[in-house]
Amino acid sequence: MEPRIDLVVDHALLPPMRWPADFAGDPEWRRTPEQQRAYEAAIDSADALYGIPDVDPAALARAVRANPRLRWVHTMAAGGGGQVRAAGLNDEELDRVAFTTSAGVHGRPLAEFAVFGVLAGAKHLHRLQRQQRAREWTGRWPMGQVSRQTVLVLGLGGIGRAVTASLHALGATVVGANRSGSTVPGVDEMVHPDRLADAAPAVDAVVNTLPGTDASEHLLGKEFFTALKPGCTLVNVGRGSVVDEAALLDALDSGRVGFAVLDVFETEPLPARSPLWEHERVLVSPHTAALDASEDRRIAELFAANATRLLDDQGLLNRVDTVEFY
């Protein structure tokens, strides 16, 4: 840890973690009124916060407004910009406080899950599971080869770059989509996000790594799914808001999407009434693909590196864009 910072933490004021990086903690745990006053007093005396208080945008707004000395808030999520946006801070507050995210920490775990999803679609995991449950031994059928597939990767930030590198190593042809047009190693072709429907007919799988912004909301909707060739695999490790789930269900029923591997959803937890739970060609992951045992340590290392940069008047890593909030 950066030796020039005074790290104040009282675990008695924090909800117990149920698993690594469970920053929200046990939802049944409650502070006493005295503990709540002590918790807010500590927050209101800080120059920087390691995490959004209680992972709650309303608590973040309270902290920013109650503490004029607050200079920096580090969010634990790679997509922490969405939490900052939800706090409803005004322009002066957004200018006064720097917000950073944990982007990059989750790149490798999410890349592995994305590759798993692409492979699961190519190897017809849903059919194998169905036949095994039915004890059904059918005739043989050809499976897809990722090395012969074209995969569209939406977003070429830290997660997208890790996904691209992994798919490239497997021999896939990778089409990358971002608004800047800047290329990265392993990308064979670039497409602007506004032209996704033009690229859709040529791809065998789609991996979304985009954050949730106004520009990305329902980017994968009816027009895109209609343009896909039948049997395409969809993997979502970005944000649930990027995929129009009603349009996705139509695409699954029509066969345009042959298999969907989803770690994120428009509403989380995924409502029990959602048809996605029971669709035989959907694999539901409860937003757990990014988690591994070393996540706490890697986030702490990122925070320490940024603390050094702040104290040395250098630009912060992963600073939130407070216009688009990513």
Coordinates of C-alpha atoms in Angstrom, one line a residue:
M1 CA 0.0 0.0 0.0
E2 CA 1.1 3.6 -0.6
P3 CA 2.9 4.6 2.6
R4 CA 1.8 8.3 2.4
I5 CA -1.9 7.5 2.9
D6 CA -3.6 6.9 6.2
L7 CA -6.0 4.0 5.6
V8 CA -8.9 4.1 8.0
V9 CA -11.1 0.9 8.2
D10 CA -13.3 -0.4 10.9
H11 CA -14.6 -3.9 10.0
A12 CA -17.2 -3.7 12.7
L13 CA -19.0 -1.1 10.6
L14 CA -18.9 -3.1 7.4
P15 CA -21.3 -6.0 6.5
P16 CA -19.6 -9.4 6.5
M17 CA -18.4 -10.6 3.1
R18 CA -20.0 -13.8 1.8
W19 CA -17.4 -14.5 -0.8
P20 CA -14.3 -12.8 -2.2
A21 CA -14.9 -9.2 -3.4
D22 CA -18.4 -9.2 -1.9
F23 CA -18.3 -5.5 -1.2
A24 CA -22.0 -5.2 -0.7
G25 CA -21.8 -7.9 2.0
D26 CA -24.6 -9.8 3.8
P27 CA -27.9 -8.0 2.9
E28 CA -29.4 -9.1 6.2
W29 CA -26.8 -7.2 8.2
R30 CA -27.7 -3.8 9.7
R31 CA -25.8 -1.1 11.6
T32 CA -27.1 0.2 14.8
P33 CA -27.9 3.9 14.8
E34 CA -24.6 4.5 16.7
Q35 CA -22.7 2.5 14.2
Q36 CA -24.3 4.4 11.3
R37 CA -23.3 7.7 12.8
A38 CA -19.7 6.4 13.2
Y39 CA -19.6 5.1 9.7
E40 CA -20.8 8.4 8.1
A41 CA -18.4 10.4 10.3
A42 CA -15.5 8.3 9.0
I43 CA -16.7 8.8 5.4
D44 CA -17.2 12.6 6.0
S45 CA -13.6 13.0 7.2
A46 CA -11.9 11.3 4.2
D47 CA -10.0 12.7 1.3
A48 CA -10.7 9.5 -0.7
L49 CA -13.0 6.6 -0.5
Y50 CA -12.1 3.0 -1.3
G51 CA -15.4 1.9 -2.7
I52 CA -18.9 3.5 -2.9
P53 CA -20.4 3.5 0.6
D54 CA -22.7 0.5 0.9
V55 CA -22.4 0.1 -2.9
D56 CA -25.4 2.5 -2.9
P57 CA -25.6 5.5 -5.3
A58 CA -27.7 7.4 -2.7
A59 CA -25.1 6.9 -0.1
L60 CA -22.5 8.1 -2.6
A61 CA -24.5 11.3 -3.2
R62 CA -24.8 11.9 0.6
A63 CA -21.0 11.4 1.0
V64 CA -20.1 13.8 -1.8
R65 CA -22.5 16.5 -0.5
A66 CA -21.6 16.1 3.2
N67 CA -17.8 16.1 2.7
P68 CA -16.3 19.2 0.9
R69 CA -12.8 17.8 1.3
L70 CA -13.5 14.6 -0.7
R71 CA -11.3 14.4 -3.8
W72 CA -11.5 10.9 -5.1
V73 CA -13.8 7.8 -5.0
H74 CA -12.6 4.5 -6.3
T75 CA -15.4 2.1 -7.4
M76 CA -14.9 -1.6 -7.1
A77 CA -16.8 -2.5 -10.4
A78 CA -15.2 -2.2 -13.8
G79 CA -18.5 -0.5 -14.8
G80 CA -18.6 1.8 -11.8
G81 CA -19.5 4.7 -14.0
G82 CA -23.1 3.5 -14.0
Q83 CA -23.2 3.8 -10.2
V84 CA -21.8 7.3 -10.3
R85 CA -24.4 8.3 -12.9
A86 CA -27.1 6.8 -10.6
A87 CA -26.0 9.1 -7.8
G88 CA -27.4 12.1 -9.7
L89 CA -24.5 14.4 -8.9
N90 CA -24.5 17.9 -10.3
D91 CA -21.7 19.4 -12.5
E92 CA -19.9 21.0 -9.7
E93 CA -19.8 17.8 -7.7
L94 CA -18.6 15.8 -10.7
D95 CA -15.9 18.3 -11.3
R96 CA -14.8 18.4 -7.6
V97 CA -14.5 14.7 -7.1
A98 CA -12.5 12.3 -9.3
F99 CA -14.1 8.9 -9.8
T100 CA -12.2 5.8 -11.0
T101 CA -13.2 2.2 -11.7
S102 CA -11.6 -1.2 -11.4
A103 CA -11.5 -1.7 -15.1
G104 CA -8.8 -4.2 -16.2
V105 CA -8.9 -6.2 -13.0
H106 CA -11.6 -8.5 -14.4
G107 CA -10.2 -8.8 -17.9
R108 CA -8.7 -12.3 -17.8
P109 CA -11.5 -14.0 -15.9
L110 CA -14.1 -12.5 -18.2
A111 CA -12.1 -13.3 -21.3
E112 CA -12.0 -17.0 -20.2
F113 CA -15.7 -17.0 -19.7
A114 CA -16.3 -15.3 -23.0
V115 CA -14.1 -18.0 -24.7
F116 CA -16.0 -20.7 -22.8
G117 CA -19.3 -19.2 -24.2
V118 CA -18.0 -19.1 -27.8
L119 CA -16.8 -22.7 -27.4
A120 CA -20.0 -23.8 -25.8
G121 CA -22.0 -22.5 -28.7
A122 CA -19.6 -24.0 -31.3
K123 CA -19.7 -27.4 -29.6
H124 CA -23.5 -27.4 -29.1
L125 CA -23.4 -27.6 -25.3
H126 CA -27.1 -27.2 -25.0
R127 CA -27.8 -30.2 -27.3
L128 CA -25.3 -32.3 -25.4
Q129 CA -26.9 -31.4 -22.1
R130 CA -30.4 -32.1 -23.4
Q131 CA -29.4 -35.5 -24.8
Q132 CA -27.6 -36.5 -21.6
R133 CA -30.6 -35.7 -19.5
A134 CA -32.7 -37.8 -21.8
R135 CA -30.2 -40.6 -22.0
E136 CA -30.4 -40.2 -25.7
W137 CA -27.5 -41.6 -27.9
T138 CA -28.0 -40.1 -31.4
G139 CA -26.1 -40.3 -34.6
R140 CA -23.0 -38.2 -34.9
W141 CA -23.1 -34.6 -36.1
P142 CA -20.4 -32.1 -37.1
M143 CA -19.5 -29.5 -34.5
G144 CA -18.3 -26.0 -35.1
Q145 CA -14.6 -25.1 -35.0
V146 CA -13.7 -21.8 -33.4
S147 CA -10.6 -21.7 -35.6
R148 CA -12.9 -21.4 -38.6
Q149 CA -15.3 -18.9 -37.1
T150 CA -15.7 -15.2 -37.2
V151 CA -16.4 -13.6 -33.9
L152 CA -17.6 -10.0 -33.4
V153 CA -16.3 -8.4 -30.2
L154 CA -18.1 -5.3 -29.0
G155 CA -15.9 -3.0 -27.1
L156 CA -12.1 -3.0 -27.2
G157 CA -11.2 -1.8 -23.7
G158 CA -9.4 -3.9 -21.2
I159 CA -11.9 -6.7 -21.2
G160 CA -12.4 -6.6 -25.0
R161 CA -8.7 -6.7 -25.6
A162 CA -8.3 -9.7 -23.4
V163 CA -11.2 -11.5 -25.2
T164 CA -9.7 -10.6 -28.6
A165 CA -6.3 -11.9 -27.7
S166 CA -7.8 -15.2 -26.5
L167 CA -9.9 -15.7 -29.5
H168 CA -7.1 -14.8 -31.8
A169 CA -4.9 -17.4 -30.1
L170 CA -7.6 -20.0 -31.0
G171 CA -7.4 -19.0 -34.6
A172 CA -10.7 -17.2 -34.9
T173 CA -11.2 -14.3 -37.2
V174 CA -12.0 -11.3 -35.0
V175 CA -14.1 -8.3 -36.0
G176 CA -13.8 -5.5 -33.4
A177 CA -16.4 -2.8 -32.8
N178 CA -15.7 0.5 -31.1
R179 CA -16.4 4.2 -31.7
S180 CA -12.9 5.4 -31.9
G181 CA -11.9 3.1 -34.8
S182 CA -8.6 2.4 -33.1
T183 CA -7.3 -1.1 -33.8
V184 CA -5.8 -3.5 -31.3
P185 CA -3.6 -6.6 -31.8
G186 CA -5.6 -9.7 -32.9
V187 CA -8.4 -7.7 -34.6
D188 CA -8.7 -8.6 -38.3
E189 CA -11.4 -6.1 -39.1
M190 CA -13.0 -3.0 -37.5
V191 CA -16.7 -1.9 -37.7
H192 CA -18.4 1.1 -36.2
P193 CA -21.1 0.3 -33.6
D194 CA -23.6 2.1 -35.8
R195 CA -22.9 -0.5 -38.6
L196 CA -23.3 -3.7 -36.6
A197 CA -26.3 -4.9 -38.7
D198 CA -24.0 -4.8 -41.7
A199 CA -21.4 -7.0 -40.1
A200 CA -24.0 -9.4 -38.5
P201 CA -24.6 -11.8 -41.5
A202 CA -20.9 -12.8 -41.6
V203 CA -20.3 -13.6 -37.9
D204 CA -20.7 -17.0 -36.1
A205 CA -20.5 -15.5 -32.6
V206 CA -20.9 -12.2 -30.8
V207 CA -19.2 -11.2 -27.5
N208 CA -20.4 -8.0 -25.8
T209 CA -18.0 -6.3 -23.4
L210 CA -19.5 -2.8 -23.6
P211 CA -20.4 -0.8 -20.5
G212 CA -23.9 0.4 -19.9
T213 CA -24.3 3.9 -21.4
D214 CA -27.0 5.8 -23.3
A215 CA -25.1 5.0 -26.5
S216 CA -25.0 1.3 -25.9
E217 CA -28.5 0.7 -24.5
H218 CA -30.2 -2.0 -26.6
L219 CA -27.5 -1.8 -29.2
L220 CA -28.1 -5.4 -29.8
G221 CA -31.8 -5.3 -30.6
K222 CA -34.3 -6.5 -33.3
E223 CA -32.5 -5.0 -36.3
F224 CA -29.2 -6.7 -35.2
F225 CA -30.6 -10.1 -34.4
T226 CA -32.7 -10.2 -37.6
A227 CA -29.5 -9.6 -39.6
L228 CA -27.6 -12.6 -38.0
K229 CA -27.2 -15.8 -39.9
P230 CA -29.0 -18.7 -38.2
G231 CA -27.3 -20.4 -35.2
C232 CA -25.1 -17.5 -34.1
T233 CA -23.8 -17.7 -30.5
L234 CA -24.2 -14.6 -28.2
V235 CA -22.1 -14.1 -25.1
N236 CA -22.7 -11.1 -22.8
V237 CA -20.0 -10.2 -20.2
G238 CA -20.5 -6.4 -20.5
R239 CA -23.7 -4.9 -19.3
G240 CA -27.2 -6.3 -19.5
S241 CA -28.7 -3.1 -20.9
V242 CA -26.8 -3.6 -24.1
V243 CA -29.0 -6.5 -25.1
D244 CA -32.7 -6.0 -25.7
E245 CA -33.9 -9.2 -24.0
A246 CA -37.3 -9.3 -25.6
A247 CA -35.6 -9.2 -29.1
L248 CA -33.1 -11.8 -27.9
L249 CA -35.9 -14.2 -27.0
D250 CA -37.5 -13.7 -30.4
A251 CA -34.1 -14.4 -32.0
L252 CA -33.6 -17.6 -29.9
D253 CA -37.1 -18.8 -30.8
S254 CA -36.5 -18.2 -34.5
G255 CA -33.0 -19.8 -34.4
R256 CA -31.1 -16.7 -35.4
V257 CA -29.4 -17.0 -32.0
G258 CA -28.5 -20.7 -31.5
F259 CA -27.1 -20.3 -28.0
A260 CA -26.9 -17.4 -25.5
V261 CA -24.4 -17.4 -22.7
L262 CA -25.3 -14.5 -20.4
D263 CA -23.5 -13.3 -17.3
V264 CA -25.4 -10.0 -17.1
F265 CA -29.0 -9.0 -17.5
E266 CA -31.3 -6.0 -17.9
T267 CA -32.6 -6.6 -14.4
E268 CA -30.5 -8.2 -11.7
P269 CA -31.1 -10.5 -10.0
L270 CA -32.8 -12.1 -13.1
P271 CA -36.6 -12.2 -12.2
A272 CA -38.0 -15.6 -11.6
R273 CA -40.6 -15.0 -14.2
S274 CA -38.0 -14.4 -17.0
P275 CA -38.3 -16.9 -19.8
L276 CA -34.5 -16.9 -20.0
W277 CA -34.3 -19.2 -17.0
E278 CA -36.1 -22.1 -18.8
H279 CA -35.0 -21.5 -22.4
E280 CA -33.1 -24.6 -23.4
R281 CA -30.6 -22.6 -25.5
V282 CA -29.7 -20.1 -22.8
L283 CA -27.0 -20.5 -20.1
V284 CA -27.6 -18.2 -17.1
S285 CA -24.6 -17.1 -15.0
P286 CA -25.5 -14.9 -12.0
H287 CA -23.1 -12.1 -12.7
T288 CA -20.2 -14.2 -11.4
A289 CA -17.9 -14.7 -14.4
A290 CA -15.5 -11.9 -13.3
L291 CA -14.9 -13.2 -9.7
D292 CA -11.8 -15.0 -8.8
A293 CA -9.9 -15.5 -5.5
S294 CA -7.4 -12.7 -6.2
E295 CA -9.8 -10.0 -7.1
D296 CA -9.6 -8.2 -3.8
R297 CA -5.8 -8.0 -4.0
R298 CA -5.8 -6.8 -7.6
I299 CA -8.3 -4.0 -6.8
A300 CA -6.2 -3.0 -3.8
E301 CA -3.1 -2.8 -5.9
L302 CA -4.9 -0.7 -8.5
F303 CA -6.1 1.6 -5.7
A304 CA -2.6 2.0 -4.3
A305 CA -1.1 2.8 -7.7
N306 CA -3.8 5.5 -8.2
A307 CA -3.1 6.9 -4.7
T308 CA 0.5 7.4 -5.7
R309 CA -0.6 9.1 -8.9
L310 CA -3.0 11.4 -7.0
L311 CA -0.3 12.4 -4.5
D312 CA 2.2 13.0 -7.3
D313 CA -0.3 15.1 -9.3
Q314 CA -0.4 12.6 -12.1
G315 CA -3.5 11.5 -14.1
L316 CA -5.6 8.8 -12.5
L317 CA -6.0 5.4 -14.2
N318 CA -9.5 4.4 -15.2
R319 CA -11.0 7.8 -14.6
V320 CA -14.8 7.8 -15.2
D321 CA -16.0 9.9 -18.1
T322 CA -18.7 12.0 -16.4
V323 CA -20.5 12.7 -19.7
E324 CA -21.0 9.1 -20.9
F325 CA -20.3 7.5 -17.4
Y326 CA -18.0 4.7 -18.5

